Coordinates of C-alpha atoms and ligand atoms in Angstrom, one line a residue:
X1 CA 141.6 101.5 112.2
X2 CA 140.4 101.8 108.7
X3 CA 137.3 100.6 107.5
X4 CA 137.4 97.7 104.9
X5 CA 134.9 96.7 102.5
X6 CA 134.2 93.1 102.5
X7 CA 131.7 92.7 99.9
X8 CA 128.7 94.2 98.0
X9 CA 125.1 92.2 97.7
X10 CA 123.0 93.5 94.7
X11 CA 119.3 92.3 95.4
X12 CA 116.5 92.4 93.3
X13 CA 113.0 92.9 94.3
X14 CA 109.1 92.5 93.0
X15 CA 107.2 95.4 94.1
X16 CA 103.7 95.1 92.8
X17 CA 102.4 99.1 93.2
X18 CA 98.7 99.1 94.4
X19 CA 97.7 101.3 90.7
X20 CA 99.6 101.3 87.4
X21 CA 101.2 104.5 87.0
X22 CA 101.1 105.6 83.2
X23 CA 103.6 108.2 82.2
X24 CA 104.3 109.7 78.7
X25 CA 106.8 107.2 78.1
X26 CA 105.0 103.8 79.4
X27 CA 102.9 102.3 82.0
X28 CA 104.7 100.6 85.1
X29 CA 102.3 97.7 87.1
X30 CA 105.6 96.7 89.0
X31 CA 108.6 98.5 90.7
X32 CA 111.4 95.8 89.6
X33 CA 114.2 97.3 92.1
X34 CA 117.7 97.3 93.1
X35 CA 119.3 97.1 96.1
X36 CA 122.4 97.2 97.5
X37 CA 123.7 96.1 100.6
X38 CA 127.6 96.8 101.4
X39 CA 129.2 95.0 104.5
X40 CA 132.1 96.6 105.9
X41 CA 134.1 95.8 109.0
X42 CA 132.3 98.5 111.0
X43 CA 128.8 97.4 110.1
X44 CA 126.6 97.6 107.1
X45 CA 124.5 100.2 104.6
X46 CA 121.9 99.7 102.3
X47 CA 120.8 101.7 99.2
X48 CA 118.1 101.4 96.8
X49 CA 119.1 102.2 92.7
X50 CA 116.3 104.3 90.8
X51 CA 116.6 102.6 87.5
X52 CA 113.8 101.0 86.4
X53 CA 113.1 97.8 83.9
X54 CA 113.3 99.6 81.1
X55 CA 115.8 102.2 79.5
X56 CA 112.8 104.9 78.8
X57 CA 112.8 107.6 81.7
X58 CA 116.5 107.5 81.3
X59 CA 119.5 105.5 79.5
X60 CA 119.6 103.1 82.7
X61 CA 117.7 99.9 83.3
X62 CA 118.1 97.5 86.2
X63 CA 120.0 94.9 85.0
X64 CA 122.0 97.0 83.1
X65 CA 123.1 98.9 86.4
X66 CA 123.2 95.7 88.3
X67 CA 125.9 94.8 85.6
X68 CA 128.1 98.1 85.9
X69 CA 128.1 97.7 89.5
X70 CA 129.0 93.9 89.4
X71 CA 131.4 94.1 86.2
X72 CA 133.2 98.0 87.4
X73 CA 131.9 99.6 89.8
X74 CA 132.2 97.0 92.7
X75 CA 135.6 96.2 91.6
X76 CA 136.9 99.4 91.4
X77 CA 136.5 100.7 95.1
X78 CA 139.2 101.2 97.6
X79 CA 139.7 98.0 99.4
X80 CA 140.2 100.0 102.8
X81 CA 138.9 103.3 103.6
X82 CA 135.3 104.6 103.7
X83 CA 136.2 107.8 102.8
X84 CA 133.1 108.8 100.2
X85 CA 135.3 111.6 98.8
X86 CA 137.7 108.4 97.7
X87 CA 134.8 106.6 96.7
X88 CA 133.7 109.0 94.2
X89 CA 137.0 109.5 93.0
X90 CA 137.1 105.9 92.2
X91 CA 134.3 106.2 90.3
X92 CA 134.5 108.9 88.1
X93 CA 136.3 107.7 85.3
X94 CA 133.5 105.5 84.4
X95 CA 131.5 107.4 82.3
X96 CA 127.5 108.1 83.4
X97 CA 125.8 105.2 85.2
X98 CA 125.3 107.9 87.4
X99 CA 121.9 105.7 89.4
X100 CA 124.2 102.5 89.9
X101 CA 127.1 105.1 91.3
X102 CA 124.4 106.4 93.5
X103 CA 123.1 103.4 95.0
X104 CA 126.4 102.2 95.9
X105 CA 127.6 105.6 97.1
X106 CA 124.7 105.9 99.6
X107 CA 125.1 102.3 100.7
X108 CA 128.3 102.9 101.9
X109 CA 127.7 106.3 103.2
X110 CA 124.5 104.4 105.1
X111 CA 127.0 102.3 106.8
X112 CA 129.8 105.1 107.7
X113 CA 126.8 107.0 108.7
X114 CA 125.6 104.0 111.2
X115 CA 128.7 103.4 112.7
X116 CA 129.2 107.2 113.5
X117 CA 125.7 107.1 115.3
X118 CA 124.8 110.0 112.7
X119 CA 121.6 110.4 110.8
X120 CA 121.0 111.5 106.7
X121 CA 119.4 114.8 107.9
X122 CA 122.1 115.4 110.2
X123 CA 124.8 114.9 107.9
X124 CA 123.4 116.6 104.7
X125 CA 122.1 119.4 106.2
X126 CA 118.2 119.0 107.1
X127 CA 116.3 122.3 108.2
X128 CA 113.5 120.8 109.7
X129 CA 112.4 117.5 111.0
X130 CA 109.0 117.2 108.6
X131 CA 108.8 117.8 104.7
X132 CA 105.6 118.7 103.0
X133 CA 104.5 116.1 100.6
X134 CA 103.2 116.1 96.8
X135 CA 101.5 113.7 94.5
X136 CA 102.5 112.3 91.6
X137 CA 99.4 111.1 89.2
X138 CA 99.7 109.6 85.9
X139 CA 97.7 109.3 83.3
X140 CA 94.3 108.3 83.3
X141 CA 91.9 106.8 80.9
X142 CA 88.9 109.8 81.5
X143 CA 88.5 113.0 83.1
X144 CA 86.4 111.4 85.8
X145 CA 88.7 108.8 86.6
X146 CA 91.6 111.5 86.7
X147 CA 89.4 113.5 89.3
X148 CA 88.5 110.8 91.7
X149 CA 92.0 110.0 91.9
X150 CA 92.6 113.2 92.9
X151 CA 90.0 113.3 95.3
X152 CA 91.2 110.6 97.3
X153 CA 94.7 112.2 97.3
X154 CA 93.5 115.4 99.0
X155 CA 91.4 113.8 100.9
X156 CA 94.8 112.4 102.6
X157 CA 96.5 115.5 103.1
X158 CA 98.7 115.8 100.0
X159 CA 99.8 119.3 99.9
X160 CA 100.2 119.5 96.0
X161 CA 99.0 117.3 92.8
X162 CA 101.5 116.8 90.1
X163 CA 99.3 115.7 87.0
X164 CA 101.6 113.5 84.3
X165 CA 101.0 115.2 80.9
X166 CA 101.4 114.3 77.3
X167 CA 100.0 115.7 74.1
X168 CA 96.5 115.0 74.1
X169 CA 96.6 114.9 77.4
X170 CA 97.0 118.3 78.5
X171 CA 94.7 121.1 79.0
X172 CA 91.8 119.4 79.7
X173 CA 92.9 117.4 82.7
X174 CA 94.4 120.3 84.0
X175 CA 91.2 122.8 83.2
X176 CA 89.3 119.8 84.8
X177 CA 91.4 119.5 88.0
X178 CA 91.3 123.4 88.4
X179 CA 88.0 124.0 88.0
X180 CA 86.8 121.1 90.6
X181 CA 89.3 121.9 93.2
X182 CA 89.6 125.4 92.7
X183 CA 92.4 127.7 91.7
X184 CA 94.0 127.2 95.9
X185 CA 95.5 124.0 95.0
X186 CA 99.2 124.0 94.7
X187 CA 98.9 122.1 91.0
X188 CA 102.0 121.1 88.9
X189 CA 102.5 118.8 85.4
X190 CA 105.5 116.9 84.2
X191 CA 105.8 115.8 80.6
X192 CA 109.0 113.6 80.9
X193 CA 110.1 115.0 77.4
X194 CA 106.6 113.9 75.4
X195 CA 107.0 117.5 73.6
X196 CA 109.0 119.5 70.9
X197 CA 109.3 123.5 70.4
X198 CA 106.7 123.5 67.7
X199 CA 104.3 122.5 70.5
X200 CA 105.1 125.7 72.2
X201 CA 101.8 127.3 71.8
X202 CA 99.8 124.4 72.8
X203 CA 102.1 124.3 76.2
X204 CA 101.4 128.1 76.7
X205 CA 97.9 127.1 76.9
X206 CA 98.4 125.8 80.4
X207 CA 99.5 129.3 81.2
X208 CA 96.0 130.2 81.8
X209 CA 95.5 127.5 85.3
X210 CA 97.9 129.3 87.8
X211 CA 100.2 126.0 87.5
X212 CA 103.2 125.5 90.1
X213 CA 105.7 124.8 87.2
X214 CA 106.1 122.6 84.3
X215 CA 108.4 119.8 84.3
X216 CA 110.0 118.9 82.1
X217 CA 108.5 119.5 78.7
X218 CA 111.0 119.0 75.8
X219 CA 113.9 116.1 75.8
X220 CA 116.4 115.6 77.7
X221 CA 119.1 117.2 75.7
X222 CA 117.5 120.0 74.9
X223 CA 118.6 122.5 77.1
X224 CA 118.5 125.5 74.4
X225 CA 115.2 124.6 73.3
X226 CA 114.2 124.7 77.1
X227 CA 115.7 128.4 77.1
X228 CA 113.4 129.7 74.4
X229 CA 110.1 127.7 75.9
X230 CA 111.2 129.7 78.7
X231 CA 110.7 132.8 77.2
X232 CA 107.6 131.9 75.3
X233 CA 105.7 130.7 78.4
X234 CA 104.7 132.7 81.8
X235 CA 104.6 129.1 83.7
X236 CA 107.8 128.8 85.0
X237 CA 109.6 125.9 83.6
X238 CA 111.2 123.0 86.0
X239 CA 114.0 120.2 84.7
X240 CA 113.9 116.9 85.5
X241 CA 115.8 114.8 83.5
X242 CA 117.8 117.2 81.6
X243 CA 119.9 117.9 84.8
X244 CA 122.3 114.7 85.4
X245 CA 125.1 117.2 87.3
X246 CA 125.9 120.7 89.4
X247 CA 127.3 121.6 85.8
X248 CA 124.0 120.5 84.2
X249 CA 122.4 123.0 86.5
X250 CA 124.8 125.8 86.7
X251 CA 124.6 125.6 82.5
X252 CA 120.4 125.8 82.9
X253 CA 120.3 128.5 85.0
X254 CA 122.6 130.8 83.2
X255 CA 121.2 129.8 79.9
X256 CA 117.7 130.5 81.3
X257 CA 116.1 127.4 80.8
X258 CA 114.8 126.3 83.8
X259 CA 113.3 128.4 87.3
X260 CA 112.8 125.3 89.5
X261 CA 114.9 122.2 89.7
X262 CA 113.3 118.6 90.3
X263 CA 116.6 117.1 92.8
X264 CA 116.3 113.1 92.1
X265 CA 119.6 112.1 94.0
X266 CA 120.1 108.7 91.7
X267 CA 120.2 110.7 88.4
X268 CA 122.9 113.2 89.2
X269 CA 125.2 110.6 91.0
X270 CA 124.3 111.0 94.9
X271 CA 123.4 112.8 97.7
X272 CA 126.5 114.7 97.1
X273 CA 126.1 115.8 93.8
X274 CA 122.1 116.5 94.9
X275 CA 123.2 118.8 97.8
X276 CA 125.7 120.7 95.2
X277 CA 122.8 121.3 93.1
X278 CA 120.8 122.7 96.0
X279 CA 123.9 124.8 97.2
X280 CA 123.6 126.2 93.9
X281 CA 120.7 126.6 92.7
X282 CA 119.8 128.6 96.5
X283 CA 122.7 130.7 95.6
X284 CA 120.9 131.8 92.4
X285 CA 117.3 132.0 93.4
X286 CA 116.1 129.2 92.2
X287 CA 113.7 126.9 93.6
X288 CA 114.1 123.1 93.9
X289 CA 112.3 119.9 95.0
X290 CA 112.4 116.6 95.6
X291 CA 111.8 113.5 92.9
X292 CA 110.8 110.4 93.0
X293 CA 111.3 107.1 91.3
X294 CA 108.8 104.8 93.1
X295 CA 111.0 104.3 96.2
X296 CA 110.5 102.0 98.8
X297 CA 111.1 102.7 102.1
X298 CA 114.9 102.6 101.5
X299 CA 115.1 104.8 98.9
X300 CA 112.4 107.3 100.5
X301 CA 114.1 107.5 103.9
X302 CA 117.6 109.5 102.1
X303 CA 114.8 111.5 100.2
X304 CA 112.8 112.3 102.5
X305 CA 116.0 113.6 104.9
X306 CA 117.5 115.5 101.7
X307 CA 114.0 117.4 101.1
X308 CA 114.5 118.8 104.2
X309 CA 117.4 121.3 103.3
X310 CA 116.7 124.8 103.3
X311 CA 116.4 125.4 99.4
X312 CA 113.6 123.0 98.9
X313 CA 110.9 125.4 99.1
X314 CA 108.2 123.2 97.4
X315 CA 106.6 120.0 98.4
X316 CA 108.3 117.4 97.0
X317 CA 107.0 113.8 94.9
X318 CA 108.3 112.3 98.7
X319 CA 104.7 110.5 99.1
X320 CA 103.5 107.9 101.8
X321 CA 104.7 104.4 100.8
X322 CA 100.6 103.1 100.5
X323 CA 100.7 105.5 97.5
X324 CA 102.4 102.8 95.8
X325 CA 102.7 99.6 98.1
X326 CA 100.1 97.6 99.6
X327 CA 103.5 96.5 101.8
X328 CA 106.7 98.3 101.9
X329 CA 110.3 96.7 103.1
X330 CA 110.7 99.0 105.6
X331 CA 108.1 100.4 108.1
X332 CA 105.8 102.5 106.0
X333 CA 105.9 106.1 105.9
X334 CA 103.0 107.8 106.8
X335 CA 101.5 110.9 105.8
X336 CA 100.7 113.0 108.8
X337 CA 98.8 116.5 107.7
X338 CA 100.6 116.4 104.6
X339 CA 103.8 116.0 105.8
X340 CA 106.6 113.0 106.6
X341 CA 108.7 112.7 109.3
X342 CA 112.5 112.8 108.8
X343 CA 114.2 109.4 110.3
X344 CA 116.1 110.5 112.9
X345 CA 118.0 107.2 113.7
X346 CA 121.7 106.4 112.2
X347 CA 122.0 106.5 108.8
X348 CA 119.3 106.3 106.6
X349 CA 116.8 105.6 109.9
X350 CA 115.0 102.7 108.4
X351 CA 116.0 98.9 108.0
X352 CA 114.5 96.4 105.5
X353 CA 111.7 94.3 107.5
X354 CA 114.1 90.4 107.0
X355 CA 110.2 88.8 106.0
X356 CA 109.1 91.4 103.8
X357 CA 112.2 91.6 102.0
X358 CA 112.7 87.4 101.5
X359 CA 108.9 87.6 100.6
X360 CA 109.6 89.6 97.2
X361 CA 113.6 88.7 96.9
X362 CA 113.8 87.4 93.0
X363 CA 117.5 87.0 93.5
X364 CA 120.5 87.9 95.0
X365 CA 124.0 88.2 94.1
X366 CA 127.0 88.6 96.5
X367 CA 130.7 90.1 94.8
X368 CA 133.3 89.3 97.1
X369 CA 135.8 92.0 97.7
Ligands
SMG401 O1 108.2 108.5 93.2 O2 106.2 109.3 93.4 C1 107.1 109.0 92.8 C2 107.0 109.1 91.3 C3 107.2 110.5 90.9 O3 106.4 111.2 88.7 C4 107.3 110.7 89.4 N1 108.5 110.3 88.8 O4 109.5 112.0 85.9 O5 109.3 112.7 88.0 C5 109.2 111.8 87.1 C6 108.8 110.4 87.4 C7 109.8 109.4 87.1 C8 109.4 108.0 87.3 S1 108.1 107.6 86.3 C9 107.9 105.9 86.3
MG402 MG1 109.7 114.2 86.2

């Protein structure tokens, strides 16, 4: 018996986070999420989209991926048959979208997953049954505020601080972090794209604080420019958005421009496409990690099973869900010495809590298949 599709429920959600997290490109007070629910005849998946409100980390927003699925992507799948190979090869001739494709590619793999009784980790690949975790910290108004912050992260076990960076805000965080923690903490920076080549010298001043990596420092397209940061820096350079594909990647480590890979799954298309990468990039040497895009639980839960493939040597920006939520929709995830448990039930392992999820519901739209 083949499976068949029966419909597709794109949710949104409210999730106030318990801090605003300010980036280089804007300050977010509120996760505004996606989710996506498919409902097949054996059972259903759920899958969380990583766009956010706002077109500024990438060219996708919410409601614009909530209309690609609705208006295309929805549409477009195979009426029967589960088959995620056919899946994706419905959806490749729409061009990019690649977090809407994602969300509704996991979704569906959560539900043939669930009825085969097998779990994420299982099915991708996972080495171990904990990951170690990371913290992602944005930016702060003063140095002091910064280091309290930072405090109270280590002070619950996160193995590694990843400090958000922009020009003006560079050195001196960083100098400050080192010298009050010490030079043993496992310290990283992303810029999400705030900087150009003709910054180079500024950015090889962070050369002297032992850093982990540098992510993402020039924009998204510029992958050449990357290449010749590369060579003018001795901390070794990690891409985040720049890398949308397993071609993206293949293309930035033979051009040089990146050591270390940040894996989001949403913005290269999947869990698929994220476990090519990783194939890949182990291949060649080259180290990779674990994003995040200010999951809930739904989200975190494929995440958190993904970082635990072989090649993802460093901890990853998989944190515990009070990091960002005073109440998640799914049981929280807990930091225990650092680390978080891979779900090991079917599927994703975690189910939206039905209160939680009404409580912050802003809408919800069902397409009939
Ligand atoms: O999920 O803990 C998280 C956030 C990690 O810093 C994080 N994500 O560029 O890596 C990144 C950013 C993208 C989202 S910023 C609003
Ligand atoms: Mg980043």
């Amino acid at each position: 018996m083949k499976t068949k599709i029966s419909g597709v429920e794109l949710r949104r959600i409210a999730m106030p986070l318990v801090t605003p997290f300010r980036t280089s490109f804007g300050v977010e007070t509120s996760r505004d999420v996606l989710l996506v629910r498919v409902v097949t005849s054996d059972g259903e998946g759920w899958a969380e989209c990583g766009a956010m409100s706002e077109p500024r980390y990438c060219s996708e927003y919410a409601d614009g991926a909530q209309a690609v699925l609705r208006e295309f992507l929805v549409p477009a799948l195979p009426k029967d048959g589960l088959d995620v190979q056919a899946v994706q090869r419905t959806l490749k001739p729409f061009t990019g979208h690649r977090l809407a494709k994602s969300a509704l590619e996991t979704a569906l793999l959560d539900a043939r997953l669930r009825s085969a009784d097998e779990s994420f980790g299982s099915y991708l690949g996972a080495a171990r049954d904990r990951v170690p975790c990371g913290v992602s910290v944005g930016i702060m108004d003063s140095v002091p505020e910064l280091l309290d912050a930072v405090e109270e992260y280590i002070a619950e076990g996160y193995l590694r601080i990843k400090l958000k960076i922009e020009p003006g805000w560079d050195i001196e965080p960083v100098r400050a972090v080192r010298e009050r923690f010490g030079g043993d903490l496992l310290l990283q920076v992303d810029a999400n794209a705030a900087y150009t080549l003709a910054d180079a010298r500024r950015l090889a001043g962070l050369d002297d604080f032992g850093l982990l990596l540098v992510e993402q420092p020039l924009a998204n397209d510029d992958m050449v420019q990357h290449a010749e940061l590369a060579r003018r820096l001795r901390t070794p350079i990690c891409l985040d958005e720049s890398i949308e594909s397993a071609a993206d990647a293949a293309a930035a480590i033979s051009l040089g421009a990146c050591s270390v890979i940040n894996i989001k799954p949403g913005r290269v298309g999947g869990y698929l496409e994220a476990r090519r990468i990783h194939d890949l990039a182990r291949a060649h040497g080259v180290a990779v990690w674990c994003g995040g895009m200010l999951e809930t639980g739904i989200g975190r839960a494929a995440n958190v099973a993904l970082a635990a493939l072989p090649g993802f040597t460093l901890p990853g920006d998989t944190s515990g869900s009070s990091r960002y939520f005073a109440t998640d929709i799914t049981e929280p995830f807990v930091l225990t010495e650092g680390h978080l448990e891979v779900p090991e039930g079917p599927g994703t392992g975690v189910d939206p809590l039905p209160d939680v999820l009404d409580e912050v519901t802003v809408s919800s739209e069902w397409i009939a298949l």
